[in-house]
Amino acid sequence: YWFAPPHDEVAIRVGDLKAIEFGGDAPERFLFDLSMDVSEESSGFDERPDGAAELIDHVRRWAESMPPPAYPALGTWDPSKQ
């Protein structure tokens, strides 16, 4: 799993499938079958959107179950408030 909350970026690999989502108001989603496309050049998201969505939802549920970060996100610390 890979989850980066400040930018809402998600990645997960299960077997040969790897799903990636770059968040925002209009998220970009990608799905790669690494057994056929190890260099991740051709997204199969359009052919299998439900598969990608299922994997990405799995990461989001995992992230919600984790405790909050012990340290602030990179670039958010303000020394003047210490």
XYZ file of C-alpha atoms in Angstrom:
82
model
C 0.000 0.000 0.000
C 0.982 3.585 -0.512
C -1.187 6.438 0.728
C -0.198 10.103 0.773
C -2.982 12.107 2.452
C -1.899 15.682 1.695
C -2.263 15.046 -2.033
C -4.667 12.104 -1.738
C -2.416 9.767 -3.724
C -2.986 6.016 -3.490
C -1.235 2.947 -4.883
C -1.711 -0.757 -4.262
C -0.343 -3.920 -5.787
C -2.072 -7.272 -5.444
C -0.471 -10.077 -7.416
C 0.176 -8.803 -10.920
C -2.291 -5.903 -10.658
C -1.234 -2.434 -9.590
C -3.740 0.398 -9.166
C -2.773 4.054 -8.777
C -4.912 7.117 -8.126
C -3.735 10.714 -8.065
C -6.369 12.609 -6.102
C -7.917 15.969 -6.341
C -11.265 17.146 -7.645
C -10.888 15.064 -10.813
C -8.756 12.052 -9.804
C -6.685 10.186 -12.359
C -6.808 6.395 -12.039
C -4.553 3.794 -13.587
C -4.557 0.003 -13.560
C -1.549 -1.997 -14.738
C -1.157 -5.741 -15.246
C 2.537 -6.082 -14.417
C 2.712 -9.584 -15.906
C 2.080 -7.976 -19.317
C 3.308 -4.394 -18.795
C 6.175 -4.243 -16.298
C 7.099 -0.685 -17.365
C 3.554 0.596 -16.688
C 3.186 2.159 -20.127
C -0.427 1.230 -20.849
C -3.197 1.672 -18.292
C -5.961 -0.916 -18.400
C -8.277 1.222 -16.290
C -10.785 1.758 -19.104
C -11.107 -2.020 -19.588
C -11.428 -2.810 -15.852
C -12.580 0.294 -13.919
C -14.348 -1.798 -11.263
C -11.143 -3.742 -10.544
C -9.132 -0.568 -10.066
C -11.832 1.040 -7.917
C -12.009 -2.060 -5.699
C -8.252 -2.021 -5.084
C -8.185 1.723 -4.391
C -11.136 1.444 -1.996
C -9.244 -1.327 -0.190
C -6.297 1.051 0.415
C -8.606 3.814 1.626
C -10.261 1.464 4.145
C -6.807 0.389 5.326
C -5.682 4.033 5.691
C -8.795 4.873 7.710
C -7.997 2.026 10.123
C -4.499 3.366 10.846
C -3.747 5.702 13.780
C -3.066 9.349 12.901
C 0.523 10.204 11.911
C 2.892 10.918 14.789
C 4.524 13.755 12.825
C 3.088 16.481 10.597
C 3.103 15.966 6.853
C 6.170 17.237 5.016
C 5.916 20.917 4.246
C 3.187 21.612 6.835
C 5.284 22.334 9.912
C 5.365 25.994 10.905
C 8.193 26.776 13.371
C 6.610 30.131 14.271
C 3.741 28.252 15.953
C 6.051 26.343 18.298
